[in-house]
C-alpha cells in the first residue's frame, strides 16, 4: 500500500511524515522545503505476528508495510505551474490513497500560506488543483479518442464517457463520485488514473490541547469531519509535533507518554486503521519456524488469490488451504493441537480469507 501525504505548505505535512517514518525529511517554517518526494516504508504494528513469532520461536518476524510519500506543498495555481506545479501532481498519481493534512491549529510563529486558518478553504484549494489537472488528462484523451470514434464503436462509447465525465467535473464533481455504468466504463476509468478518483484520508492536525478529546471542541476539526462524511472519506485527528516527539522514545516510554496525554494509540496506528478501513484491507498470517509474516489483501479475497500474494506458484498450483483463527492457535499452543480440537478448516478455492486467519497453503506445480 502506497499513501501520498499532501497539503498546503506549512500545515505539518513533513513533520507528520518524519514522525511516521523517522526518515528525517527536512521540516522548516517555509514553503517547498520538500523539493523531491521523500519516501519511507513503515511496518504496520501488529501484535499478532509478534505473539506467533514467540509461539513458533521463529527466526524472522515480517510485518505488513505501508509506503509513505511526502509530496511537496501545493499552492493555488499548481495545475498551471505555480509553486512546484505538475511535479507535485505527477507524484500523487502513483499512490493508492491520499492522506490530506489539514491545519486545524493556530500558531503565530508558523505562517499560513493564505494568511489565516480555514480548513475547508485549504481542502477546496487542493481539490480544485486536482480537478484542473484531471480535466487536462480528460481533454488529451478526448482529442485522441475523437479521431477513432467515427469508425470504432468502442471508441465512440468511450468518447461518451469522457465527455460526460468532463462535463460533471467542470461543474466541480470529483471523479470518484461519477457513477460508472458497466465493465467497459470501469476499465476505461481505471486507465485514466485520475487524482480525484483516489480515496482520501483527512489528517486534522491540531494543537496538543485538542488531542485528548480527539478534537471534539475544535471547530476546524468539526468542519473537516462534516466535509469528509459528505464524500465518504476517513478522518483522523493528529498532533504532528507530538507524534514527532513520540518517535524519539523507547516503546515503554512511548506507552507512558500516550497515557499521560490521555491517548490509547499513536497517530500512526490511527492512520493505519483509517487506511485499512478506507481501502477495504485486512491481513492474513503465515507462521513457522523460519518466518512469521503478515500479508495485506482486499476484503473478499479468495484463498488462491491470497496464496498468490506469497508466490504466483502458490496460486497456480493451489490445492487447498489449512486455516485456523489466530486466537485459537495461540490459545491451543500449536497447529497440531488445533487440528486435534477440530478448529483447523480444510478450505478450497472458494474460501474467502478472513482477517486474522493463519493459513498453510498446499500447492503443486
PDB file of C-alpha atoms in Angstrom, residues 323-324 328 332 335-346:
ATOM      1  CA  UNK A 323      -6.956 -22.325   8.038  1.00  0.00           C
ATOM      2  CA  UNK A 324      -7.047 -21.615  11.763  1.00  0.00           C
ATOM      3  CA  UNK A 328      -7.489 -20.340  18.540  1.00  0.00           C
ATOM      4  CA  UNK A 332      -4.118 -24.126  21.882  1.00  0.00           C
ATOM      5  CA  UNK A 335      -1.169 -26.305  14.839  1.00  0.00           C
ATOM      6  CA  UNK A 336      -1.183 -29.998  15.833  1.00  0.00           C
ATOM      7  CA  UNK A 337      -3.252 -29.227  18.946  1.00  0.00           C
ATOM      8  CA  UNK A 338      -5.602 -27.060  16.870  1.00  0.00           C
ATOM      9  CA  UNK A 339      -6.070 -29.968  14.414  1.00  0.00           C
ATOM     10  CA  UNK A 340      -6.879 -32.317  17.302  1.00  0.00           C
ATOM     11  CA  UNK A 341      -9.505 -29.882  18.591  1.00  0.00           C
ATOM     12  CA  UNK A 342     -11.041 -29.685  15.129  1.00  0.00           C
ATOM     13  CA  UNK A 343     -10.614 -25.913  14.723  1.00  0.00           C
ATOM     14  CA  UNK A 344      -8.437 -26.137  11.590  1.00  0.00           C
ATOM     15  CA  UNK A 345     -10.516 -25.903   8.423  1.00  0.00           C
ATOM     16  CA  UNK A 346      -9.521 -27.539   5.122  1.00  0.00           C
TER      17      UNK A 346
END
